[in-house]
Amino acid sequence: MVSRRKDSKYRSGNSTAWLETKAYSIDEYELLGVEREPGKPAFALMAERGTGRYVGSAFITLNREMRERLWERVQEHSGPAPNGMKRPATQWAKPGLIGRVKHLRGEENLRHASLQDFREED
């Protein structure tokens, strides 16, 4: 959402007359796999729970201890790539890992998403 002072006119660049705010939501998704490439940030590929429909990726913003635990879990639950998904740098995981993701609210797919936590499905 963008708010502005009533009497202000649009001008490109920084301004104190315009303010952009973003609304975030935190939801749980199934973890399909983790994409890791040297020199690039790691991110998790996520799908809707139940349907398995790919919804996007989320940057992995976990602390070091939790990241290491995630790498171990993905290796333990290693599985084949979902049908139609070809991403060479991805280590795919079998169903059963659930990620809690913070993302922009009101979007069909994940945008500005980050993995906050993960757990094994009950």
XYZ file of N, CA, C and O in Angstrom:
488
model
N 0.847 -1.154 0.000
C 0.000 0.000 0.000
C 0.900 1.226 0.000
O 1.917 1.262 0.670
N 0.484 2.233 -0.752
C 1.232 3.477 -0.794
C 0.333 4.580 -0.267
O -0.812 4.714 -0.678
N 0.851 5.350 0.653
C 0.128 6.496 1.210
C 0.890 7.754 0.838
O 2.110 7.730 0.697
N 0.150 8.846 0.672
C 0.821 10.098 0.347
C 0.102 11.256 0.998
O -1.064 11.163 1.366
N 0.820 12.345 1.122
C 0.180 13.572 1.608
C -0.776 14.055 0.530
O -0.500 13.952 -0.664
N -1.904 14.583 0.947
C -2.966 14.982 0.023
C -2.492 15.985 -1.030
O -2.863 15.914 -2.200
N -1.655 16.910 -0.643
C -1.225 17.968 -1.568
C 0.062 17.635 -2.326
O 0.567 18.462 -3.072
N 0.584 16.429 -2.186
C 1.862 16.099 -2.839
C 1.639 15.588 -4.261
O 0.619 14.988 -4.575
N 2.627 15.839 -5.106
C 2.613 15.345 -6.479
C 3.682 14.278 -6.602
O 4.674 14.298 -5.876
N 3.502 13.357 -7.537
C 4.475 12.283 -7.704
C 5.767 12.829 -8.283
O 5.768 13.570 -9.261
N 6.859 12.427 -7.679
C 8.199 12.719 -8.186
C 9.030 11.467 -7.953
O 8.931 10.846 -6.897
N 9.843 11.107 -8.913
C 10.679 9.917 -8.728
C 11.741 10.188 -7.671
O 12.095 11.335 -7.409
N 12.228 9.123 -7.068
C 13.259 9.262 -6.044
C 12.666 9.275 -4.647
O 11.464 9.116 -4.448
N 13.541 9.461 -3.665
C 13.107 9.474 -2.266
C 12.291 10.724 -1.961
O 12.543 11.793 -2.503
N 11.300 10.541 -1.087
C 10.447 11.659 -0.706
C 9.860 11.385 0.673
O 9.609 10.245 1.032
N 9.621 12.433 1.428
C 8.957 12.273 2.728
C 7.446 12.388 2.577
O 6.711 12.204 3.537
N 6.959 12.710 1.371
C 5.527 12.872 1.138
C 4.841 11.548 0.797
O 3.621 11.458 0.845
N 5.607 10.536 0.426
C 5.047 9.233 0.042
C 5.592 8.166 0.990
O 6.756 8.187 1.361
N 4.746 7.208 1.350
C 5.152 6.138 2.244
C 4.602 4.808 1.731
O 3.397 4.692 1.483
N 5.476 3.835 1.541
C 5.045 2.513 1.096
C 5.101 1.554 2.284
O 6.100 1.494 2.990
N 4.019 0.821 2.491
C 3.986 -0.183 3.549
C 3.608 -1.522 2.943
O 2.847 -1.586 1.976
N 4.165 -2.575 3.498
C 3.891 -3.924 3.006
C 3.299 -4.747 4.134
O 3.772 -4.692 5.260
N 2.278 -5.522 3.802
C 1.645 -6.403 4.782
C 2.151 -7.815 4.554
O 2.107 -8.327 3.433
N 2.643 -8.436 5.613
C 3.175 -9.789 5.512
C 2.255 -10.784 6.197
O 1.466 -10.434 7.069
N 2.386 -12.034 5.787
C 1.636 -13.136 6.374
C 2.634 -14.258 6.650
O 3.655 -14.366 5.966
N 2.347 -15.089 7.638
C 3.186 -16.253 7.915
C 2.306 -17.487 7.770
O 1.274 -17.595 8.427
N 2.714 -18.383 6.865
C 1.957 -19.601 6.582
C 2.901 -20.792 6.517
O 4.117 -20.626 6.373
N 2.319 -21.984 6.591
C 3.111 -23.205 6.488
C 2.964 -23.822 5.096
O 1.863 -23.882 4.557
N 4.097 -24.260 4.557
C 4.157 -24.891 3.243
C 5.016 -26.141 3.326
O 5.839 -26.281 4.228
N 4.847 -27.006 2.352
C 5.666 -28.210 2.263
C 6.997 -27.839 1.614
O 7.032 -27.108 0.629
N 8.074 -28.352 2.163
C 9.404 -28.096 1.622
C 9.705 -29.116 0.529
O 9.765 -30.315 0.799
N 9.868 -28.637 -0.713
C 10.180 -29.531 -1.832
C 11.670 -29.819 -1.931
O 12.072 -30.910 -2.313
N 12.474 -28.826 -1.614
C 13.915 -28.985 -1.711
C 14.631 -27.694 -1.367
O 14.007 -26.670 -1.102
N 15.951 -27.773 -1.398
C 16.794 -26.626 -1.069
C 17.760 -26.407 -2.221
O 18.404 -27.341 -2.694
N 17.832 -25.167 -2.686
C 18.752 -24.826 -3.770
C 19.937 -24.078 -3.176
O 19.767 -23.033 -2.544
N 21.124 -24.649 -3.370
C 22.355 -24.057 -2.830
C 23.388 -24.007 -3.931
O 23.710 -25.018 -4.539
N 23.905 -22.820 -4.185
C 24.988 -22.634 -5.148
C 26.057 -21.777 -4.494
O 25.731 -20.805 -3.813
N 27.322 -22.140 -4.685
C 28.406 -21.347 -4.091
C 28.327 -19.882 -4.536
O 28.095 -19.590 -5.704
N 28.474 -18.984 -3.562
C 28.459 -17.561 -3.859
C 27.075 -16.946 -3.976
O 26.952 -15.755 -4.216
N 26.023 -17.754 -3.843
C 24.656 -17.247 -3.932
C 23.903 -17.601 -2.656
O 24.214 -18.591 -2.010
N 22.877 -16.802 -2.313
C 22.095 -17.155 -1.120
C 21.304 -18.440 -1.343
O 20.840 -18.704 -2.460
N 21.155 -19.226 -0.295
C 20.386 -20.474 -0.382
C 18.906 -20.157 -0.239
O 18.527 -19.225 0.465
N 18.081 -20.934 -0.937
C 16.654 -20.759 -0.746
C 15.923 -22.083 -0.818
O 16.409 -23.060 -1.369
N 14.727 -22.088 -0.214
C 13.896 -23.279 -0.132
C 12.780 -23.184 -1.164
O 12.185 -22.127 -1.342
N 12.510 -24.289 -1.841
C 11.412 -24.362 -2.801
C 10.194 -24.895 -2.054
O 10.267 -25.941 -1.409
N 9.081 -24.188 -2.147
C 7.908 -24.483 -1.335
C 6.699 -24.847 -2.182
O 6.565 -24.405 -3.315
N 5.804 -25.673 -1.592
C 4.571 -26.095 -2.258
C 3.414 -26.002 -1.268
O 3.613 -26.057 -0.056
N 2.193 -25.881 -1.806
C 0.999 -25.891 -0.964
C 0.893 -27.226 -0.270
O 1.154 -28.265 -0.867
N 0.493 -27.190 0.973
C 0.268 -28.446 1.693
C -0.998 -29.078 1.145
O -1.958 -28.407 0.847
N -0.976 -30.367 0.978
C -2.147 -31.081 0.475
C -2.131 -31.260 -1.032
O -2.194 -32.369 -1.523
N -1.996 -30.156 -1.790
C -2.029 -30.259 -3.250
C -0.651 -30.482 -3.851
O -0.528 -31.043 -4.932
N 0.392 -29.993 -3.168
C 1.749 -30.123 -3.698
C 2.057 -29.140 -4.813
O 3.088 -29.233 -5.460
N 1.177 -28.143 -5.052
C 1.396 -27.148 -6.103
C 2.539 -26.212 -5.700
O 2.537 -25.627 -4.624
N 3.522 -26.093 -6.591
C 4.670 -25.222 -6.352
C 4.185 -23.779 -6.243
O 3.449 -23.286 -7.091
N 4.594 -23.085 -5.156
C 4.166 -21.700 -4.956
C 5.315 -20.701 -4.976
O 5.077 -19.498 -4.954
N 6.556 -21.186 -5.017
C 7.676 -20.274 -5.097
C 8.801 -20.648 -4.150
O 8.806 -21.711 -3.546
N 9.754 -19.744 -4.047
C 10.923 -19.994 -3.211
C 10.991 -18.969 -2.089
O 10.438 -17.881 -2.181
N 11.699 -19.347 -1.028
C 11.875 -18.482 0.138
C 13.348 -18.488 0.538
O 13.964 -19.551 0.610
N 13.900 -17.315 0.761
C 15.270 -17.239 1.239
C 15.369 -17.902 2.602
O 14.461 -17.793 3.428
N 16.467 -18.586 2.833
C 16.676 -19.266 4.105
C 17.372 -18.290 5.045
O 18.542 -17.980 4.868
N 16.618 -17.786 6.029
C 17.127 -16.761 6.951
C 17.289 -17.315 8.355
O 17.197 -16.576 9.322
N 17.521 -18.606 8.449
C 17.682 -19.257 9.753
C 19.066 -18.990 10.312
O 20.016 -18.731 9.566
N 19.217 -19.120 11.630
C 20.544 -18.976 12.219
C 21.398 -20.194 11.834
O 20.889 -21.172 11.291
N 22.675 -20.138 12.120
C 23.612 -21.184 11.678
C 23.214 -22.584 12.159
O 23.228 -23.542 11.404
N 22.848 -22.696 13.428
C 22.480 -23.998 14.003
C 21.263 -24.593 13.290
O 21.255 -25.773 12.941
N 20.250 -23.768 13.051
C 19.044 -24.264 12.384
C 19.307 -24.585 10.911
O 18.744 -25.530 10.368
N 20.167 -23.794 10.254
C 20.532 -24.088 8.850
C 21.206 -25.443 8.751
O 20.889 -26.242 7.873
N 22.141 -25.709 9.656
C 22.824 -27.000 9.666
C 21.830 -28.140 9.888
O 21.918 -29.179 9.248
N 20.882 -27.931 10.797
C 19.847 -28.933 11.048
C 18.990 -29.149 9.790
O 18.626 -30.275 9.465
N 18.689 -28.058 9.077
C 17.913 -28.168 7.835
C 18.678 -28.970 6.794
O 18.125 -29.861 6.158
N 19.984 -28.680 6.602
C 20.775 -29.427 5.616
C 20.750 -30.922 5.959
O 20.605 -31.754 5.072
N 20.915 -31.251 7.255
C 20.877 -32.661 7.674
C 19.535 -33.303 7.340
O 19.477 -34.410 6.809
N 18.435 -32.617 7.680
C 17.093 -33.170 7.441
C 16.837 -33.383 5.955
O 16.261 -34.388 5.556
N 17.252 -32.434 5.137
C 17.047 -32.568 3.687
C 17.853 -33.759 3.163
O 17.354 -34.537 2.352
N 19.070 -33.934 3.660
C 19.873 -35.089 3.231
C 19.227 -36.392 3.674
O 19.193 -37.350 2.916
N 18.693 -36.426 4.914
C 18.032 -37.634 5.420
C 16.760 -37.950 4.646
O 16.403 -39.109 4.494
N 16.055 -36.917 4.195
C 14.787 -37.077 3.481
C 14.962 -36.896 1.975
O 14.017 -36.539 1.279
N 16.155 -37.096 1.471
C 16.439 -36.892 0.050
C 15.507 -37.730 -0.824
O 15.221 -38.881 -0.528
N 15.007 -37.112 -1.879
C 14.082 -37.811 -2.760
C 14.208 -37.319 -4.191
O 15.027 -36.455 -4.507
N 13.362 -37.850 -5.073
C 13.409 -37.445 -6.482
C 12.750 -36.079 -6.694
O 11.943 -35.632 -5.869
N 13.065 -35.451 -7.814
C 12.453 -34.167 -8.164
C 10.976 -34.367 -8.481
O 10.601 -35.381 -9.067
N 10.127 -33.425 -8.092
C 8.707 -33.504 -8.473
C 8.568 -33.480 -9.997
O 9.433 -32.928 -10.693
N 7.496 -34.037 -10.498
C 7.270 -34.068 -11.949
C 7.331 -32.669 -12.554
O 6.718 -31.747 -12.047
N 8.083 -32.547 -13.624
C 8.165 -31.289 -14.356
C 9.120 -30.259 -13.796
O 9.271 -29.194 -14.379
N 9.780 -30.539 -12.679
C 10.705 -29.555 -12.101
C 12.141 -29.977 -12.373
O 12.560 -31.046 -11.966
N 12.866 -29.114 -13.076
C 14.263 -29.380 -13.403
C 15.101 -28.205 -12.932
O 15.121 -27.153 -13.549
N 15.754 -28.387 -11.816
C 16.637 -27.354 -11.263
C 17.892 -28.072 -10.798
O 17.892 -28.723 -9.763
N 18.977 -27.958 -11.551
C 20.177 -28.755 -11.265
C 20.840 -28.511 -9.912
O 21.437 -29.416 -9.366
N 20.736 -27.326 -9.341
C 21.420 -27.031 -8.073
C 20.558 -27.368 -6.858
O 20.914 -27.044 -5.737
N 19.426 -28.040 -7.078
C 18.499 -28.308 -5.982
C 18.670 -29.709 -5.431
O 18.788 -30.669 -6.181
N 18.673 -29.785 -4.124
C 18.632 -31.086 -3.456
C 17.177 -31.283 -3.042
O 16.650 -30.557 -2.203
N 16.506 -32.238 -3.669
C 15.084 -32.481 -3.455
C 14.857 -33.286 -2.185
O 15.697 -34.070 -1.781
N 13.694 -33.083 -1.580
C 13.343 -33.781 -0.339
C 12.021 -34.529 -0.512
O 11.136 -34.085 -1.240
N 11.923 -35.651 0.177
C 10.656 -36.391 0.201
C 9.641 -35.578 0.994
O 10.013 -34.771 1.839
N 8.347 -35.793 0.748
C 7.330 -35.085 1.543
C 7.498 -35.374 3.032
O 7.948 -36.441 3.418
N 7.145 -34.406 3.841
C 7.219 -34.598 5.286
C 7.881 -33.464 6.032
O 7.783 -33.378 7.251
N 8.563 -32.563 5.317
C 9.163 -31.397 5.965
C 8.263 -30.189 5.711
O 7.893 -29.900 4.579
N 7.909 -29.498 6.779
C 7.014 -28.347 6.703
C 7.803 -27.097 7.087
O 8.492 -27.080 8.107
N 7.698 -26.066 6.267
C 8.379 -24.807 6.543
C 7.400 -23.702 6.862
O 6.335 -23.611 6.254
N 7.753 -22.873 7.835
C 6.963 -21.690 8.176
C 7.592 -20.520 7.433
O 8.768 -20.205 7.632
N 6.802 -19.884 6.546
C 7.328 -18.876 5.633
C 6.623 -17.537 5.835
O 5.400 -17.462 5.878
N 7.425 -16.487 5.935
C 6.906 -15.120 5.982
C 6.939 -14.598 4.551
O 7.974 -14.690 3.879
N 5.802 -14.067 4.069
C 5.722 -13.609 2.686
C 4.730 -12.471 2.548
O 3.929 -12.213 3.458
N 4.773 -11.780 1.393
C 3.830 -10.695 1.154
C 2.412 -11.238 1.149
O 2.131 -12.257 0.528
N 1.553 -10.560 1.811
C 0.165 -10.974 1.954
C -0.628 -10.661 0.681
O -0.365 -9.684 0.000
N -1.590 -11.531 0.364
C -2.489 -11.267 -0.753
C -1.959 -11.650 -2.114
O -2.555 -11.303 -3.128
N -0.857 -12.358 -2.182
C -0.285 -12.775 -3.456
C -0.575 -14.252 -3.686
O -0.626 -15.038 -2.743
N -0.753 -14.642 -4.948
C -1.021 -16.051 -5.261
C 0.217 -16.912 -5.011
O 0.127 -18.007 -4.492
N 1.373 -16.411 -5.400
C 2.635 -17.115 -5.180
C 3.478 -16.342 -4.175
O 3.199 -15.179 -3.879
N 4.521 -16.984 -3.667
C 5.382 -16.345 -2.675
C 6.143 -15.175 -3.290
O 6.723 -15.307 -4.365
N 6.150 -14.052 -2.573
C 6.945 -12.891 -2.957
C 7.588 -12.341 -1.694
O 6.964 -12.314 -0.647
N 8.829 -11.914 -1.801
C 9.585 -11.384 -0.662
C 9.508 -12.374 0.503
O 9.265 -11.994 1.652
N 9.711 -13.643 0.200
C 9.515 -14.710 1.182
C 10.815 -15.101 1.870
O 11.882 -15.091 1.258
N 10.675 -15.491 3.148
C 11.824 -15.996 3.896
C 11.365 -17.149 4.786
O 10.302 -17.088 5.394
N 12.188 -18.188 4.838
C 11.912 -19.350 5.678
C 12.266 -18.987 7.113
O 13.405 -18.655 7.411
N 11.275 -19.041 8.006
C 11.462 -18.648 9.390
C 11.794 -19.832 10.299
O 12.505 -19.679 11.281
N 11.232 -21.002 9.970
C 11.375 -22.192 10.806
C 10.945 -23.399 9.993
O 10.326 -23.234 8.939
N 11.247 -24.589 10.477
C 10.784 -25.809 9.814
C 10.593 -26.906 10.842
O 11.102 -26.831 11.949
N 9.814 -27.924 10.468
C 9.557 -29.053 11.351
C 9.200 -30.248 10.488
O 8.913 -30.116 9.311
N 9.210 -31.421 11.123
C 8.757 -32.612 10.422
C 7.269 -32.743 10.637
O 6.760 -32.440 11.716
N 6.558 -33.166 9.591
C 5.101 -33.289 9.672
C 4.711 -34.336 10.695
O 5.347 -35.371 10.813
N 3.660 -34.058 11.438
C 3.181 -34.971 12.480
C 2.540 -36.200 11.894
O 1.899 -36.242 10.948
